[in-house]
Short mmCIF file of C-alpha atoms and ligand atoms in Angstrom, two decimals:
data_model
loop_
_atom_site.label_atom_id
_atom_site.label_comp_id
_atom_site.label_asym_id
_atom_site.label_seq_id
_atom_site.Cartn_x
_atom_site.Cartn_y
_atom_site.Cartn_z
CA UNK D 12 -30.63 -3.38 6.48
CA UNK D 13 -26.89 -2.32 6.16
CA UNK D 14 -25.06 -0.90 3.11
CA UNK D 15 -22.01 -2.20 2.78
CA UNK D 16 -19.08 -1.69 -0.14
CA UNK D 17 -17.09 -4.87 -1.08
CA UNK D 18 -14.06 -4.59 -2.58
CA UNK D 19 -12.27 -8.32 -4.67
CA UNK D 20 -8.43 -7.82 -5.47
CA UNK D 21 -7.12 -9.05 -8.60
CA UNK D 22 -6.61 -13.04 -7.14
CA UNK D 23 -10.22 -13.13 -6.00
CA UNK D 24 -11.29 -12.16 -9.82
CA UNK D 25 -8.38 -13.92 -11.65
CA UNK D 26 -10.58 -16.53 -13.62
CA UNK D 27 -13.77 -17.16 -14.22
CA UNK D 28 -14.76 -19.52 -11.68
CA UNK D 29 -13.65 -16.87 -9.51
CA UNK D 30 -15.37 -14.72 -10.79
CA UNK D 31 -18.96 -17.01 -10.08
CA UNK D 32 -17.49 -17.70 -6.54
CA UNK D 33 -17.44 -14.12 -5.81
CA UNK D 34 -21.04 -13.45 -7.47
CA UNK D 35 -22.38 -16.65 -4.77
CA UNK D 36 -21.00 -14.44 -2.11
CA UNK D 37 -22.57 -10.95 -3.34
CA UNK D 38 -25.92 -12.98 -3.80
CA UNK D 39 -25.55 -14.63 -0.04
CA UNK D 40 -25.32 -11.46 1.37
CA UNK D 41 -27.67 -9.52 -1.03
CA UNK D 42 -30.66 -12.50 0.03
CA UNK D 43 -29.82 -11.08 3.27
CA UNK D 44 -31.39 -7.93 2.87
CA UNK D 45 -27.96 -5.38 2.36
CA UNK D 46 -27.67 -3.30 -0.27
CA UNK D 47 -23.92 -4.29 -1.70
CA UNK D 48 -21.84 -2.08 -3.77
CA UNK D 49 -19.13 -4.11 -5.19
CA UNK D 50 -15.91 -3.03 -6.22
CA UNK D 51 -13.33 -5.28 -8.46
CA UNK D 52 -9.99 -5.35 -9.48
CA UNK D 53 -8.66 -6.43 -12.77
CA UNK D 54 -7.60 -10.16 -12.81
CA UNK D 55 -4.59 -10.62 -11.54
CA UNK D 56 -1.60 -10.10 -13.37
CA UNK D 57 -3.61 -8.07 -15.94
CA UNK D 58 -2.50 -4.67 -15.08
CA UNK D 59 0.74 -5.76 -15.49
CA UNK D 60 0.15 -7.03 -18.82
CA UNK D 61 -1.21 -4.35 -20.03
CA UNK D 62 1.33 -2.17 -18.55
CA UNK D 63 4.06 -4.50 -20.53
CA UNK D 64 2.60 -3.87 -23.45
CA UNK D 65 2.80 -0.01 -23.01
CA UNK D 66 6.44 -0.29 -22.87
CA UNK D 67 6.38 -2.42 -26.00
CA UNK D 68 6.03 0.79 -27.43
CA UNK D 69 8.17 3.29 -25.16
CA UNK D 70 10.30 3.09 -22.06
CA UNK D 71 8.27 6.11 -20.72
CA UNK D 72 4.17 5.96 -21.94
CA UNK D 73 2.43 8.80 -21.99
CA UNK D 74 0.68 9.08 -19.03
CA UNK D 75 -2.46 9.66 -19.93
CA UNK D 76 -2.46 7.02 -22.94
CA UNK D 77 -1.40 4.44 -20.42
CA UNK D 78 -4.33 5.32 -18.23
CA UNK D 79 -6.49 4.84 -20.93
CA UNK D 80 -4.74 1.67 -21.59
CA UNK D 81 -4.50 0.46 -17.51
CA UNK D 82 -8.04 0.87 -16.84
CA UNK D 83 -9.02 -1.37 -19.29
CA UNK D 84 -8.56 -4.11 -16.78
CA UNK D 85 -11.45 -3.45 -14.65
CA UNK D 86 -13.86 -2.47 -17.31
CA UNK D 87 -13.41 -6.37 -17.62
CA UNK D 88 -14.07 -7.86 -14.81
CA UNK D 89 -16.77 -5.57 -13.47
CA UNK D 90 -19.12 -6.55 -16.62
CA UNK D 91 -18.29 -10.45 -15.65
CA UNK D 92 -19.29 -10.11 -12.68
CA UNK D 93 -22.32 -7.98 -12.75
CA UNK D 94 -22.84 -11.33 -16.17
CA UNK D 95 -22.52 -13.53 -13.33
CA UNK D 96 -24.80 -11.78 -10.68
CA UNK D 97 -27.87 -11.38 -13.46
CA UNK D 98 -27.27 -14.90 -14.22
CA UNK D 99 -28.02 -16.03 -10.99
CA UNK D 100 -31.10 -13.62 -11.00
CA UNK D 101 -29.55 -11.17 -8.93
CA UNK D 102 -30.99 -7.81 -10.56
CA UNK D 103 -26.75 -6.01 -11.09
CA UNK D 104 -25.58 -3.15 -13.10
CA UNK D 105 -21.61 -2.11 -13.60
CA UNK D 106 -19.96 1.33 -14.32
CA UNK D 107 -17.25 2.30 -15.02
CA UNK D 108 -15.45 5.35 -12.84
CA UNK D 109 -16.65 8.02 -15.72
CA UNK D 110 -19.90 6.53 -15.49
CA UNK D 111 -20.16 6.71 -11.76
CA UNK D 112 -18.37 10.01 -12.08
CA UNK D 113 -15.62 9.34 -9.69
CA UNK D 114 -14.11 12.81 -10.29
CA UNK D 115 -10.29 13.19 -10.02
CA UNK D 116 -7.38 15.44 -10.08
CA UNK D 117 -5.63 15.01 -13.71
CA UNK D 118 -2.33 13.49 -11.93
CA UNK D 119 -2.41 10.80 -14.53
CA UNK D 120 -1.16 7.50 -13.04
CA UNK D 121 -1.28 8.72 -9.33
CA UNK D 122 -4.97 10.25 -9.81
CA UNK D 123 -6.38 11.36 -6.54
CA UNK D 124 -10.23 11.29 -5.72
CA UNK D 125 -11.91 14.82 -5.06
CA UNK D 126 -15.34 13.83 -5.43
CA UNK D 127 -17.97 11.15 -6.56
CA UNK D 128 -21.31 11.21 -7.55
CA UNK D 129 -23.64 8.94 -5.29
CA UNK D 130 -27.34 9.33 -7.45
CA UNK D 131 -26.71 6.93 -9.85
CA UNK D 132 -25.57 4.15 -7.41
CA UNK D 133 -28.19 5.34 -4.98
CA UNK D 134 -30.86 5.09 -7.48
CA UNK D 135 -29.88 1.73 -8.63
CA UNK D 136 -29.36 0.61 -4.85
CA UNK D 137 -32.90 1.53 -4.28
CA UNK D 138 -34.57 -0.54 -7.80
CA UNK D 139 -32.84 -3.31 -5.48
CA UNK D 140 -29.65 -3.52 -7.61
CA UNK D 141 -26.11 -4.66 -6.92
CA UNK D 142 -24.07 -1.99 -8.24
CA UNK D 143 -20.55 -2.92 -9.63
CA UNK D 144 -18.31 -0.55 -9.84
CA UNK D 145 -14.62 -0.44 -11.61
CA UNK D 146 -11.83 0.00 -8.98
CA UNK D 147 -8.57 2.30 -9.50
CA UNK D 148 -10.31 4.48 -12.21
CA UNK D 149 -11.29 7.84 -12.60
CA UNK D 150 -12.29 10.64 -14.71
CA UNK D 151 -10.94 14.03 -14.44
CA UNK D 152 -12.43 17.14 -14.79
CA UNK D 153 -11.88 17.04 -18.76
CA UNK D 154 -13.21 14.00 -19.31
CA UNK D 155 -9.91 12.20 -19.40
CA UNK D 156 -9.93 8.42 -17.86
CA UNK D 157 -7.36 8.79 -15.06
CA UNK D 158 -5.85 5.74 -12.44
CA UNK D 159 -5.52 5.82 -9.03
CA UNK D 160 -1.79 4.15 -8.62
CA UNK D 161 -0.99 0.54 -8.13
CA UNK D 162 -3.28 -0.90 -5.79
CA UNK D 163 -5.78 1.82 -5.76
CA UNK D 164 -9.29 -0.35 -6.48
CA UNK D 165 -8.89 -0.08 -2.30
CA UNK D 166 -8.87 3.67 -2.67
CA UNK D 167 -11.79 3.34 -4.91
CA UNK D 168 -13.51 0.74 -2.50
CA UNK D 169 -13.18 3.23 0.65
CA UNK D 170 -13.82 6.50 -1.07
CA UNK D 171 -17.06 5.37 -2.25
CA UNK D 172 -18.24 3.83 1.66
CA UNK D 173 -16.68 7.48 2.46
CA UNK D 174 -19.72 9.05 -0.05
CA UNK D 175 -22.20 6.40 0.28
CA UNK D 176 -21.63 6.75 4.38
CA UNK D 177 -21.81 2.79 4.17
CA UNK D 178 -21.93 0.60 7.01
CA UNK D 179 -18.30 -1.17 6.16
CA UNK D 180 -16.21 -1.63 3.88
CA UNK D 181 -15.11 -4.91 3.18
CA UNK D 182 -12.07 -5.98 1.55
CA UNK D 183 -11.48 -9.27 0.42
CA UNK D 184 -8.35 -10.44 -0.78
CA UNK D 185 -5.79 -13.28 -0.83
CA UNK D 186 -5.26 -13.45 2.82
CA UNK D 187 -7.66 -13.82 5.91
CA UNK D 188 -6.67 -10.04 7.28
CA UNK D 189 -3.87 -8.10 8.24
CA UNK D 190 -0.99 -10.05 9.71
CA UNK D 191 1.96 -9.22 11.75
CA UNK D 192 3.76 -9.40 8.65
CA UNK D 193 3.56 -10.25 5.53
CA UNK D 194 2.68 -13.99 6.00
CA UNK D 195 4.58 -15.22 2.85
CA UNK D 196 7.61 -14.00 4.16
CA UNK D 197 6.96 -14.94 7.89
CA UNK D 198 4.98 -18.30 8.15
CA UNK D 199 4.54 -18.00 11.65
CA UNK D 200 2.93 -14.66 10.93
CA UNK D 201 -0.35 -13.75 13.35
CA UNK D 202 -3.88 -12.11 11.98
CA UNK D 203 -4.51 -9.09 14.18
CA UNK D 204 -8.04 -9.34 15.13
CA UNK D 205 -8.02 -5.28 15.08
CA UNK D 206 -5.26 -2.69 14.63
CA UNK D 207 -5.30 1.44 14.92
CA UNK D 208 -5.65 3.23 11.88
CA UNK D 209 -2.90 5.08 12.39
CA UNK D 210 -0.60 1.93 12.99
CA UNK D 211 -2.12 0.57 9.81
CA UNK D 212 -1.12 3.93 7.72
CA UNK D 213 2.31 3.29 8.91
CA UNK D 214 2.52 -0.39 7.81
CA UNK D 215 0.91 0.36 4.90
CA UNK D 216 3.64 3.40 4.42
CA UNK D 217 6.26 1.28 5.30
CA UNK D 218 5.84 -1.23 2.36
CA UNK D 219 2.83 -3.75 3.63
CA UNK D 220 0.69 -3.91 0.49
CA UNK D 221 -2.36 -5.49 1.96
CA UNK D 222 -3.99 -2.06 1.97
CA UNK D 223 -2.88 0.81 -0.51
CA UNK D 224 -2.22 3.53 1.36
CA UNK D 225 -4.65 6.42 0.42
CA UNK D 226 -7.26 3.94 1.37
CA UNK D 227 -6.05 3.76 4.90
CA UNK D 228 -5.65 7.39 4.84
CA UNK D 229 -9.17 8.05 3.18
CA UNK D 230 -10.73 5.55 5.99
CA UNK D 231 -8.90 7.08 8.58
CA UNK D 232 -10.31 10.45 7.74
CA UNK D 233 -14.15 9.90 6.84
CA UNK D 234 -13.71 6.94 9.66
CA UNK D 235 -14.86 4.03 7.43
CA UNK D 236 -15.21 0.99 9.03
CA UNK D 237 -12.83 -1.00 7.39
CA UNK D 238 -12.47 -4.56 7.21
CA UNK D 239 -9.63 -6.71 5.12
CA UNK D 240 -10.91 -10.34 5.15
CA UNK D 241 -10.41 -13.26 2.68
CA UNK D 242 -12.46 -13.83 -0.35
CA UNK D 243 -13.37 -17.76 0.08
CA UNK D 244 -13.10 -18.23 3.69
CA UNK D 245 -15.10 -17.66 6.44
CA UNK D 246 -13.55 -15.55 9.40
CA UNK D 247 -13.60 -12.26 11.12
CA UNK D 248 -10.83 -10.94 9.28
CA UNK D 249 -9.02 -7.72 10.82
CA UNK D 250 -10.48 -4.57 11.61
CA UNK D 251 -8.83 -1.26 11.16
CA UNK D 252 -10.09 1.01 14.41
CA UNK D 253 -9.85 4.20 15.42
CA UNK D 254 -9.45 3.74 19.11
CA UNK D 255 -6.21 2.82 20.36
CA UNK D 256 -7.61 1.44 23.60
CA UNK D 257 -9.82 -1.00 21.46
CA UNK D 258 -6.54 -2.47 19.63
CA UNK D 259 -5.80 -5.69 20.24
CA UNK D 260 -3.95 -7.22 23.12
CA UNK D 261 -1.95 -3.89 23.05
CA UNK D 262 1.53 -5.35 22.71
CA UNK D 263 4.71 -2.76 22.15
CA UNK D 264 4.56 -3.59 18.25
CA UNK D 265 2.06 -4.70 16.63
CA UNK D 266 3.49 -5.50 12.93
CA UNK D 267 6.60 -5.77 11.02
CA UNK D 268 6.69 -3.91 7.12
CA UNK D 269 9.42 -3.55 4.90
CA UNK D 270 10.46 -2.37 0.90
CA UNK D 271 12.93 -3.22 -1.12
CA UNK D 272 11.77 -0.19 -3.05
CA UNK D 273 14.52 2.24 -2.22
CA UNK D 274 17.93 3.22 -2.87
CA UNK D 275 20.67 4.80 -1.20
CA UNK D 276 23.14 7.53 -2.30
CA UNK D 277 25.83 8.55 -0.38
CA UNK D 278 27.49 12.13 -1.35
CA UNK D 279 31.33 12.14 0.47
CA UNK D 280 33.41 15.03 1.35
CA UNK D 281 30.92 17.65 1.23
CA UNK D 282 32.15 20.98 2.73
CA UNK D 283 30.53 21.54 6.45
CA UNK D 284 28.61 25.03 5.67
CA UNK D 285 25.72 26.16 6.66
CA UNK D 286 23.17 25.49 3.92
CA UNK D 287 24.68 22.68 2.44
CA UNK D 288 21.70 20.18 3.16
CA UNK D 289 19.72 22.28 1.30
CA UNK D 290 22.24 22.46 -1.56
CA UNK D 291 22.41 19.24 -2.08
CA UNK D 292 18.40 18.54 -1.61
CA UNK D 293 17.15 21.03 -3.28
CA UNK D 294 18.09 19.89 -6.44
CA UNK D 295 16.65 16.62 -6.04
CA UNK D 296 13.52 17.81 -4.93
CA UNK D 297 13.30 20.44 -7.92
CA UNK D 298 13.93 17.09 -10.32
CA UNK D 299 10.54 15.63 -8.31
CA UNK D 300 12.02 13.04 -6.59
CA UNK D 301 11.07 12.07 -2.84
CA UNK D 302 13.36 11.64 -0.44
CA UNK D 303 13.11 8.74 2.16
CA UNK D 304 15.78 9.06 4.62
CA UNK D 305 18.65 10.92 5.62
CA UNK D 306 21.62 10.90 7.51
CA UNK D 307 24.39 13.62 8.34
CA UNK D 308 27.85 12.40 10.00
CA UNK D 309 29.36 14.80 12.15
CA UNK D 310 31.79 16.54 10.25
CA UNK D 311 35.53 15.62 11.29
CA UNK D 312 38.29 17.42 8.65
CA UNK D 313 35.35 20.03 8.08
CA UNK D 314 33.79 17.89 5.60
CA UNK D 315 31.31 15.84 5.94
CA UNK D 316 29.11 12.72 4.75
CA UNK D 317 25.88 13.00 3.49
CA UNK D 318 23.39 9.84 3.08
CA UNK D 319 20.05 9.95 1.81
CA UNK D 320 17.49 6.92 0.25
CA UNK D 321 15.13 7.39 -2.91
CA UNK D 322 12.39 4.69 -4.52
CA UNK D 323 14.57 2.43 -6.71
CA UNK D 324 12.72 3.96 -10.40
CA UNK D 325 14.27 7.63 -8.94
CA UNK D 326 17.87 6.16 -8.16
CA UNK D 327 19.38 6.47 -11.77
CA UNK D 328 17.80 10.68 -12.04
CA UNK D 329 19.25 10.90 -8.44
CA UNK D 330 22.50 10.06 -8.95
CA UNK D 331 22.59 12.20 -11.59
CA UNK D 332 21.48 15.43 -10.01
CA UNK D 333 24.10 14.48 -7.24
CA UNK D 334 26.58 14.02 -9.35
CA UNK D 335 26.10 17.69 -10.65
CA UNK D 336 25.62 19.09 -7.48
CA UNK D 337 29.15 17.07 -6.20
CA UNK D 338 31.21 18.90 -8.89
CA UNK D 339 29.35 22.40 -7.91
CA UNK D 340 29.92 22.16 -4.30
CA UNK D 341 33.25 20.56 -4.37
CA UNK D 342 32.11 17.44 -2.54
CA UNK D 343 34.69 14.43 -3.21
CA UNK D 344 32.65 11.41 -4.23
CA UNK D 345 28.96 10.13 -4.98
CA UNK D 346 28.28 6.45 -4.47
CA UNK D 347 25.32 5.21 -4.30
CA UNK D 348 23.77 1.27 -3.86
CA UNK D 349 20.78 -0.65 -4.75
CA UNK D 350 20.99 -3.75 -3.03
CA UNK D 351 19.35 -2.55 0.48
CA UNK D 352 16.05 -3.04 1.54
CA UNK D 353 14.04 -1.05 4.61
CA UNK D 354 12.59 -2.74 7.58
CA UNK D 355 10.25 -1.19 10.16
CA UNK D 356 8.48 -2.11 13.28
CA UNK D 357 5.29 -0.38 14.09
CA UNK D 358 2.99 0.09 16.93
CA UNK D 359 1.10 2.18 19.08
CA UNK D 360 2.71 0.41 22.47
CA UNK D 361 5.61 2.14 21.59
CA UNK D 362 4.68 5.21 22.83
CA UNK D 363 4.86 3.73 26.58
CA UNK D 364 7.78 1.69 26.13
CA UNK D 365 11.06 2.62 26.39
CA UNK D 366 14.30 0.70 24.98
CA UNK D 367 12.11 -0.77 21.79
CA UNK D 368 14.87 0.48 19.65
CA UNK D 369 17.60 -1.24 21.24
CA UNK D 370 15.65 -4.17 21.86
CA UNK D 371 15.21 -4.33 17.52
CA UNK D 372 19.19 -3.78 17.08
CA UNK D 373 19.89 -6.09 19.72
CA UNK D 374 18.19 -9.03 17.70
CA UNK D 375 19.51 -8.07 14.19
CA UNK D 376 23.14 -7.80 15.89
CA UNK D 377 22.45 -11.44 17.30
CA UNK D 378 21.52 -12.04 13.34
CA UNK D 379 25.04 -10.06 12.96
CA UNK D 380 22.97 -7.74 10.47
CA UNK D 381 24.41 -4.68 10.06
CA UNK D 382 22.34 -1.57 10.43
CA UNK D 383 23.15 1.30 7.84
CA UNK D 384 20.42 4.42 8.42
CA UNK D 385 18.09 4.13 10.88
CA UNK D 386 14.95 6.71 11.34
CA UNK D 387 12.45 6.91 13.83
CA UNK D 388 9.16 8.24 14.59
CA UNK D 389 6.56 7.90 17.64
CA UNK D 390 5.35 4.99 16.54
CA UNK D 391 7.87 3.08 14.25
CA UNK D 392 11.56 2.32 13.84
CA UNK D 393 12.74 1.77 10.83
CA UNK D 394 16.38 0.71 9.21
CA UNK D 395 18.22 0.35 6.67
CA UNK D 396 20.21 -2.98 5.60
CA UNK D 397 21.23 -5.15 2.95
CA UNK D 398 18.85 -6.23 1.03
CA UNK D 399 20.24 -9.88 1.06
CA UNK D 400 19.53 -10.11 4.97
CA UNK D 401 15.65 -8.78 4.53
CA UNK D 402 14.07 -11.94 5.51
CA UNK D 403 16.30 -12.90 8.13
CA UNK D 404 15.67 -9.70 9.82
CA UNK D 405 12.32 -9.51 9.00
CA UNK D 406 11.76 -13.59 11.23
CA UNK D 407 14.53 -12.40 13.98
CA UNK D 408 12.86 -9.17 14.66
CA UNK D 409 9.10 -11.24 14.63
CA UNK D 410 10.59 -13.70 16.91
CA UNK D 411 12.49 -11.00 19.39
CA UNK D 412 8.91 -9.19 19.73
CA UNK D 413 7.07 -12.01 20.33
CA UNK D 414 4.54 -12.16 17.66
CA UNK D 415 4.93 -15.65 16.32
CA UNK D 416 1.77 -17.79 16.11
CA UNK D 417 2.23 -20.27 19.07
CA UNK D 418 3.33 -23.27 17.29
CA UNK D 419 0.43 -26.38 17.86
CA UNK D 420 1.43 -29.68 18.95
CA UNK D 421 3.56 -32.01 16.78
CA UNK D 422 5.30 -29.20 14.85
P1 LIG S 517 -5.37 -7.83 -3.81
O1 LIG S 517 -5.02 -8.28 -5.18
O2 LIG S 517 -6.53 -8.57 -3.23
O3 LIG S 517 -5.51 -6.34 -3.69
P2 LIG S 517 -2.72 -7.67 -2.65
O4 LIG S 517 -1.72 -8.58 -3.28
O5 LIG S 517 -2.70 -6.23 -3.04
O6 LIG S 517 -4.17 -8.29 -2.88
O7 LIG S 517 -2.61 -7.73 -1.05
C1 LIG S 517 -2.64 -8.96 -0.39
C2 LIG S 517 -1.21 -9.45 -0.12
O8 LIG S 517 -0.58 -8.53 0.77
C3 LIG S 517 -1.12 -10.77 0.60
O9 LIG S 517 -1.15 -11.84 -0.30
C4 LIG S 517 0.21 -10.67 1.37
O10 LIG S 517 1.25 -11.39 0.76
C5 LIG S 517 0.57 -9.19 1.30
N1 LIG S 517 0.87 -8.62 2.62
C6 LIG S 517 1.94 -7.83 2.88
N2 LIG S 517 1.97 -7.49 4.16
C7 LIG S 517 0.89 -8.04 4.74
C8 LIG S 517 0.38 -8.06 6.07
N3 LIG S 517 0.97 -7.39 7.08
N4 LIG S 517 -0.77 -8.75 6.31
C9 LIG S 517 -1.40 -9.42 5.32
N5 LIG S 517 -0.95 -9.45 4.05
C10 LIG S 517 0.18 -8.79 3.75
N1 LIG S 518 -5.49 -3.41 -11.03
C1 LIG S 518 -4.76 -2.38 -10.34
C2 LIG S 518 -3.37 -2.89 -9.94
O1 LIG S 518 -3.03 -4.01 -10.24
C3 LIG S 518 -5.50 -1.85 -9.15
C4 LIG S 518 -5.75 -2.84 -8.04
O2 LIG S 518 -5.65 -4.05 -8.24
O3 LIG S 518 -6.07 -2.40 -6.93
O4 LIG S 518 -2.62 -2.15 -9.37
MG1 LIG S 519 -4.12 -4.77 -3.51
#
């Protein structure tokens, strides 16, 4: 008998009928002798609501108000379902996060997990309960609710397989697994039938929702068997691995990611001193904001260019700070643009493969896409375009890897 967690996104508890297809599933597996801990989302498009509402009232919420508010969601959907389960005479209980006692930090909005309480759910587990338990919520040591961040009912889903030392965790979701990329952008996209934690972390880094980061990160470190599969059909899904050697057919990429969540500034003319980086980062960082990725042209009339990107919500506080620090330092221009988006390709193979850079700016220069920053790391290259040319890229750079589907007969 395994113990496995479960984890439905907000599509695979977005109505009712949902909602009953997912408690047939719990009970299928449940009359097969696991104990199931099942973690849920909000419906979809309800955090959002709520989330709307909040700003009804302000532009900013108070953070801790609008957790109170956010979580509301999933203190929904877990007491349908667990309705739905003891309607079907499957003996189910649901808790909220508090109720669990899924302790957090008191970073409202961005909560992270320190520490959760398995007796409860063990106790219930053994009276031959499903347990139900509210994703992306928390309680912090003060007894204020707290959220995990957008996404974070897979944080909640892995963390408690971490505690619970399940056998998997299972997440279910929209799609049949992790693809190659995202497969409503590419529709020749490929399931991976396995891929690397670490590879995962980077896609998931890199702007590839299907898995919220901490909970790759959180898997990666307790080594959780994960698994992202789909909620109504039947399949193997894709399994996150820690063994490189185990992953897949071990091509030089394995998947494509990108975000049209940043920003670029751009501060011109800045005098070529030592200490001038730091001059004009510090400030930024002091205002809290994280910096993506940065560029510094050699310097040619001793001044020099200095390019750096931000998450879109930062760009407007950025670009003040620079401004200030432009005027200080007597650097001759800020500019700055919104309209770019950041595409990566990740994998493992890299690491033996030489010329996998040139090979991904060979195919956007056949797209005639022009490449403004470019960063990389052992295992990904990433750049920087316009945003307009994101999907183009994003096919071209599928296609020049080699990771379309192969196209069947007739098509
Ligand atoms: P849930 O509500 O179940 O948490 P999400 O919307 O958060 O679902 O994540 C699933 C979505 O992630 C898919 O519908 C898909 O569009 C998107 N996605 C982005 N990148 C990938 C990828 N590489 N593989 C699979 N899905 C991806
Ligand atoms: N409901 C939350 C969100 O929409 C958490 C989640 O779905 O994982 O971000
Ligand atoms: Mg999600």
């Amino acid at each position: 008998m395994a113990l496995i967690v479960q984890k439905f996104g907000g599509t695979s508890v977005g109505t009712v009928e949902r909602i009953e297809q997912v408690a047939e599933k719990v009970k299928k597996f449940r009359e097969g002798g696991d104990d199931i801990v099942v973690v849920v989302s909000a419906m979809s498009g309800e955090t959002n609501r709520l989330i709307d509402l909040a700003k009804q009232i302000s532009d900013q919420p108070v953070p801790r108000e609008l957790d109170v508010m956010v979580s509301t969601g999933e203190q929904v959907t877990i007491a349908l379902l667990a309705m739905a389960l003891i309607k079907r005479g499957v003996p189910a209980v649901s808790y909220t996060g508090n109720q669990v006692r899924i302790l957090t930090d008191s970073a409202h909005n961005k909560a992270r997990i320190l520490q959760i309480d398995d007796q409860k759910i063990r106790a219930d587990l053994k009276a031959g309960r499903v347990v139900v338990v509210a994703g992306f919520q928390g309680v912090d040591e003060h007894g204020n609710i707290t959220t995990l961040g957008r996404g974070g009912s897979d944080t909640t889903g892995v963390a408690l397989a971490a505690a619970l030392k399940a056998d998997e965790c299972q997440i279910y979701t929209d799609v049949d697994g992790v693809y190659t990329t995202d497969p409503r952008v590419v529709p020749q996209a490929r399931r991976l039938d396995k891929i690397t934690f670490e590879e995962m972390l980077e896609m998931a880094s890199l702007g590839s929702k299907v898995l919220q980061i901490r909970s790759v990160e959180f898997a990666g470190k307790y080594n959780v068997p994960l698994r992202v599969l789909h909620s109504f059909q039947e399949g193997p899904g894709t399994l996150i691995t820690l063994d490189e050697e185990e992953s897949m057919e071990q091509p030089i990429i394995s998947g494509i990611a990108f975000n049209r969540d940043e920003a670029k500034l751009t501060i011109r003319g800045v005098p070529d001193i030592p200490g001038v980086a730091f001059k004009i980062l510090g400030p930024i960082s002091a205002a809290n904001i994280e910096v993506d990725m940065i560029v510094q042209n050699v310097a040619h009339d001793n001044t020099t260019d200095f390019t750096f990107t931000v998450h879109r919500n930062d760009y407007q506080n950025a670009q003040r700070v620079l401004e200030q620090t432009a005027s200080e330092i007597g650097a001759r221009e800020v500019i700055g643009d919104t309209k770019i988006a950041k595409v990566s390709i990740v994998g493992v193979g890299m690491r033996s493969h030489a010329g996998v850079a040139s090979r991904m700016f060979e195919a956007l220069a056949k797209e005639t896409i022009n490449i403004q920053m470019i960063s990389t790391s052992e295992i990904k290259v990433s750049v920087v375009i316009e945003e307009k040319y994101l999907e183009l890229a994003v096919r071209a750079l599928h296609t020049a890897f080699e990771l379309d589907a192969p196209t069947r007969q007739g098509e």
